[in-house]
PDB file of C-alpha atoms in Angstrom:
ATOM      1  CA  MET A   1      55.830 177.587 134.566  1.00  0.00           C
ATOM      2  CA  ALA A   2      56.628 173.878 134.525  1.00  0.00           C
ATOM      3  CA  ASP A   3      53.847 173.271 132.010  1.00  0.00           C
ATOM      4  CA  VAL A   4      55.417 175.762 129.598  1.00  0.00           C
ATOM      5  CA  VAL A   5      58.772 173.984 129.839  1.00  0.00           C
ATOM      6  CA  VAL A   6      57.059 170.618 129.387  1.00  0.00           C
ATOM      7  CA  ALA A   7      55.283 171.913 126.295  1.00  0.00           C
ATOM      8  CA  TRP A   8      58.501 173.143 124.703  1.00  0.00           C
ATOM      9  CA  SER A   9      60.268 169.891 125.514  1.00  0.00           C
ATOM     10  CA  VAL A  10      57.654 167.639 123.864  1.00  0.00           C
ATOM     11  CA  LEU A  11      57.490 169.667 120.658  1.00  0.00           C
ATOM     12  CA  SER A  12      59.822 168.583 117.880  1.00  0.00           C
ATOM     13  CA  PRO A  13      60.334 169.946 114.363  1.00  0.00           C
ATOM     14  CA  GLY A  14      58.287 167.179 112.689  1.00  0.00           C
ATOM     15  CA  ASP A  15      54.516 167.056 112.409  1.00  0.00           C
ATOM     16  CA  ASP A  16      53.481 165.276 115.570  1.00  0.00           C
ATOM     17  CA  ARG A  17      49.830 165.778 116.432  1.00  0.00           C
ATOM     18  CA  ASN A  18      50.160 163.814 119.669  1.00  0.00           C
ATOM     19  CA  ALA A  19      52.967 166.068 120.873  1.00  0.00           C
ATOM     20  CA  ALA A  20      50.993 169.125 119.770  1.00  0.00           C
ATOM     21  CA  ALA A  21      47.945 167.936 121.712  1.00  0.00           C
ATOM     22  CA  GLU A  22      50.039 167.215 124.809  1.00  0.00           C
ATOM     23  CA  ALA A  23      51.682 170.628 124.589  1.00  0.00           C
ATOM     24  CA  LEU A  24      48.380 172.459 124.076  1.00  0.00           C
ATOM     25  CA  THR A  25      46.856 170.705 127.090  1.00  0.00           C
ATOM     26  CA  ALA A  26      49.835 171.696 129.246  1.00  0.00           C
ATOM     27  CA  LEU A  27      49.767 175.276 127.957  1.00  0.00           C
ATOM     28  CA  ASP A  28      46.035 175.633 128.529  1.00  0.00           C
ATOM     29  CA  ARG A  29      46.585 174.431 132.110  1.00  0.00           C
ATOM     30  CA  ALA A  30      49.446 176.935 132.514  1.00  0.00           C
ATOM     31  CA  LEU A  31      47.267 179.777 131.238  1.00  0.00           C
ATOM     32  CA  GLY A  32      44.717 178.993 133.933  1.00  0.00           C
ATOM     33  CA  VAL A  33      47.384 179.257 136.621  1.00  0.00           C
ATOM     34  CA  PHE A  34      48.872 182.423 135.143  1.00  0.00           C
ATOM     35  CA  ALA A  35      45.417 184.023 134.984  1.00  0.00           C
ATOM     36  CA  GLU A  36      44.886 183.338 138.697  1.00  0.00           C
ATOM     37  CA  GLN A  37      48.248 184.967 139.405  1.00  0.00           C
ATOM     38  CA  SER A  38      47.703 187.879 136.990  1.00  0.00           C
ATOM     39  CA  ASN A  39      51.001 186.796 135.454  1.00  0.00           C
ATOM     40  CA  ILE A  40      50.805 188.386 132.014  1.00  0.00           C
ATOM     41  CA  SER A  41      54.445 187.839 131.128  1.00  0.00           C
ATOM     42  CA  ASP A  42      54.406 184.072 131.574  1.00  0.00           C
ATOM     43  CA  ALA A  43      50.940 183.832 130.004  1.00  0.00           C
ATOM     44  CA  LEU A  44      52.364 185.423 126.870  1.00  0.00           C
ATOM     45  CA  GLY A  45      55.173 182.867 126.935  1.00  0.00           C
ATOM     46  CA  ALA A  46      52.576 180.089 127.046  1.00  0.00           C
ATOM     47  CA  ILE A  47      50.664 181.651 124.158  1.00  0.00           C
ATOM     48  CA  TYR A  48      53.870 181.944 122.132  1.00  0.00           C
ATOM     49  CA  ALA A  49      54.603 178.251 122.762  1.00  0.00           C
ATOM     50  CA  ALA A  50      51.020 177.361 121.807  1.00  0.00           C
ATOM     51  CA  ALA A  51      51.579 178.980 118.429  1.00  0.00           C
ATOM     52  CA  HIS A  52      54.355 176.473 117.793  1.00  0.00           C
ATOM     53  CA  ALA A  53      52.133 173.599 118.910  1.00  0.00           C
ATOM     54  CA  LEU A  54      49.457 174.759 116.468  1.00  0.00           C
ATOM     55  CA  MET A  55      52.050 174.707 113.719  1.00  0.00           C
ATOM     56  CA  LEU A  56      52.660 171.009 114.436  1.00  0.00           C
ATOM     57  CA  ALA A  57      48.913 170.441 114.455  1.00  0.00           C
ATOM     58  CA  SER A  58      48.830 171.578 110.813  1.00  0.00           C
ATOM     59  CA  GLU A  59      47.328 174.981 111.562  1.00  0.00           C
ATOM     60  CA  PRO A  60      49.938 177.235 109.882  1.00  0.00           C
ATOM     61  CA  ARG A  61      47.865 180.392 109.462  1.00  0.00           C
ATOM     62  CA  THR A  62      46.500 180.193 112.995  1.00  0.00           C
ATOM     63  CA  ALA A  63      49.986 179.478 114.331  1.00  0.00           C
ATOM     64  CA  LEU A  64      51.417 182.594 112.716  1.00  0.00           C
ATOM     65  CA  GLN A  65      48.471 184.699 113.865  1.00  0.00           C
ATOM     66  CA  LEU A  66      48.880 183.549 117.452  1.00  0.00           C
ATOM     67  CA  ARG A  67      52.645 184.087 117.417  1.00  0.00           C
ATOM     68  CA  ALA A  68      52.157 187.621 116.041  1.00  0.00           C
ATOM     69  CA  ALA A  69      49.505 188.325 118.671  1.00  0.00           C
ATOM     70  CA  ALA A  70      51.785 187.150 121.487  1.00  0.00           C
ATOM     71  CA  LEU A  71      54.664 189.257 120.209  1.00  0.00           C
ATOM     72  CA  HIS A  72      52.439 192.301 119.689  1.00  0.00           C
ATOM     73  CA  HIS A  73      50.941 192.136 123.187  1.00  0.00           C
ATOM     74  CA  SER A  74      54.405 191.499 124.618  1.00  0.00           C
ATOM     75  CA  GLU A  75      55.741 194.706 123.104  1.00  0.00           C
ATOM     76  CA  ARG A  76      52.894 196.595 124.733  1.00  0.00           C
ATOM     77  CA  VAL A  77      53.645 195.231 128.219  1.00  0.00           C
ATOM     78  CA  GLY A  78      57.437 195.001 127.950  1.00  0.00           C
ATOM     79  CA  ALA A  79      57.656 191.204 128.154  1.00  0.00           C
ATOM     80  CA  ASP A  80      59.567 188.674 126.063  1.00  0.00           C
ATOM     81  CA  PRO A  81      57.489 185.553 125.380  1.00  0.00           C
ATOM     82  CA  ARG A  82      60.482 183.899 123.707  1.00  0.00           C
ATOM     83  CA  ARG A  83      62.427 183.517 126.929  1.00  0.00           C
ATOM     84  CA  TYR A  84      61.319 179.908 127.378  1.00  0.00           C
ATOM     85  CA  ALA A  85      62.007 179.049 123.741  1.00  0.00           C
ATOM     86  CA  GLN A  86      65.487 178.045 124.922  1.00  0.00           C
ATOM     87  CA  PHE A  87      63.852 174.711 125.773  1.00  0.00           C
ATOM     88  CA  ALA A  88      62.656 174.277 122.185  1.00  0.00           C
ATOM     89  CA  HIS A  89      64.397 172.383 119.441  1.00  0.00           C
ATOM     90  CA  PRO A  90      66.116 175.072 117.284  1.00  0.00           C
ATOM     91  CA  ALA A  91      64.633 173.604 114.093  1.00  0.00           C
ATOM     92  CA  LEU A  92      61.150 174.149 115.519  1.00  0.00           C
ATOM     93  CA  ILE A  93      61.727 177.894 115.740  1.00  0.00           C
ATOM     94  CA  GLU A  94      63.281 177.960 112.261  1.00  0.00           C
ATOM     95  CA  ARG A  95      60.338 176.077 110.801  1.00  0.00           C
ATOM     96  CA  MET A  96      57.918 178.667 112.145  1.00  0.00           C
ATOM     97  CA  ASN A  97      59.946 181.413 110.485  1.00  0.00           C
ATOM     98  CA  ARG A  98      59.441 179.838 107.055  1.00  0.00           C
ATOM     99  CA  LEU A  99      55.979 178.375 107.539  1.00  0.00           C
ATOM    100  CA  LEU A 100      54.090 180.225 104.807  1.00  0.00           C
ATOM    101  CA  PRO A 101      55.004 182.213 101.704  1.00  0.00           C
ATOM    102  CA  ASP A 102      55.870 185.810 102.558  1.00  0.00           C
ATOM    103  CA  ALA A 103      52.564 187.362 101.464  1.00  0.00           C
ATOM    104  CA  ASP A 104      50.484 184.776 103.337  1.00  0.00           C
ATOM    105  CA  ALA A 105      52.702 185.085 106.412  1.00  0.00           C
ATOM    106  CA  ALA A 106      52.364 188.882 106.392  1.00  0.00           C
ATOM    107  CA  ALA A 107      48.556 188.648 106.159  1.00  0.00           C
ATOM    108  CA  ALA A 108      48.433 186.145 109.039  1.00  0.00           C
ATOM    109  CA  GLU A 109      50.704 188.323 111.156  1.00  0.00           C
ATOM    110  CA  GLN A 110      48.561 191.401 110.540  1.00  0.00           C
ATOM    111  CA  ALA A 111      45.463 189.447 111.579  1.00  0.00           C
ATOM    112  CA  GLY A 112      47.307 188.292 114.694  1.00  0.00           C
ATOM    113  CA  LYS A 113      48.132 191.842 115.706  1.00  0.00           C
ATOM    114  CA  ARG A 114      44.400 192.544 115.840  1.00  0.00           C
ATOM    115  CA  MET A 115      43.708 189.696 118.263  1.00  0.00           C
ATOM    116  CA  SER A 116      42.591 190.646 121.734  1.00  0.00           C
ATOM    117  CA  TRP A 117      43.802 189.032 124.942  1.00  0.00           C
ATOM    118  CA  THR A 118      40.565 187.063 125.141  1.00  0.00           C
ATOM    119  CA  ASP A 119      40.939 185.939 121.517  1.00  0.00           C
ATOM    120  CA  MET A 120      44.369 184.488 122.290  1.00  0.00           C
ATOM    121  CA  ILE A 121      43.272 182.695 125.457  1.00  0.00           C
ATOM    122  CA  ASP A 122      40.135 181.321 123.801  1.00  0.00           C
ATOM    123  CA  LEU A 123      42.104 180.072 120.812  1.00  0.00           C
ATOM    124  CA  VAL A 124      44.509 178.105 123.011  1.00  0.00           C
ATOM    125  CA  HIS A 125      41.693 176.809 125.195  1.00  0.00           C
ATOM    126  CA  ASP A 126      39.637 175.692 122.190  1.00  0.00           C
ATOM    127  CA  ALA A 127      42.654 174.054 120.522  1.00  0.00           C
ATOM    128  CA  ALA A 128      43.466 172.159 123.725  1.00  0.00           C
ATOM    129  CA  GLY A 129      39.922 170.893 123.942  1.00  0.00           C
ATOM    130  CA  LYS A 130      39.512 169.514 120.448  1.00  0.00           C
ATOM    131  CA  PRO A 131      41.040 166.365 118.993  1.00  0.00           C
ATOM    132  CA  LEU A 132      43.918 167.044 116.611  1.00  0.00           C
TER     133      LEU A 132
END
């Protein structure tokens, strides 16, 4: 849980690849812990935060896909991945909402809704492991 809060606190509205990398590393670590605990709700919160980190890493389409996937899976299990977003800078959330033109955003969100649980986890893990 602490890693999710740390991730939100290091992310700012500007493009900061170092902050994005730090957040993705923390979120990948959190996902490992949540997997051991079978804690789906908090794992979805970490995935939702990772979407915002990917946005700052200049991955807009992937960021929107991952956010849509987290929200879609959350609806299915009755969780709210946004509950830790209270630790985020408000402009960060607003930026995500206007990241791409409407048609491109809709296409990315549809692709995200088709992502499996494994797809989401692998995406975060791979992003945390590569230089930004």
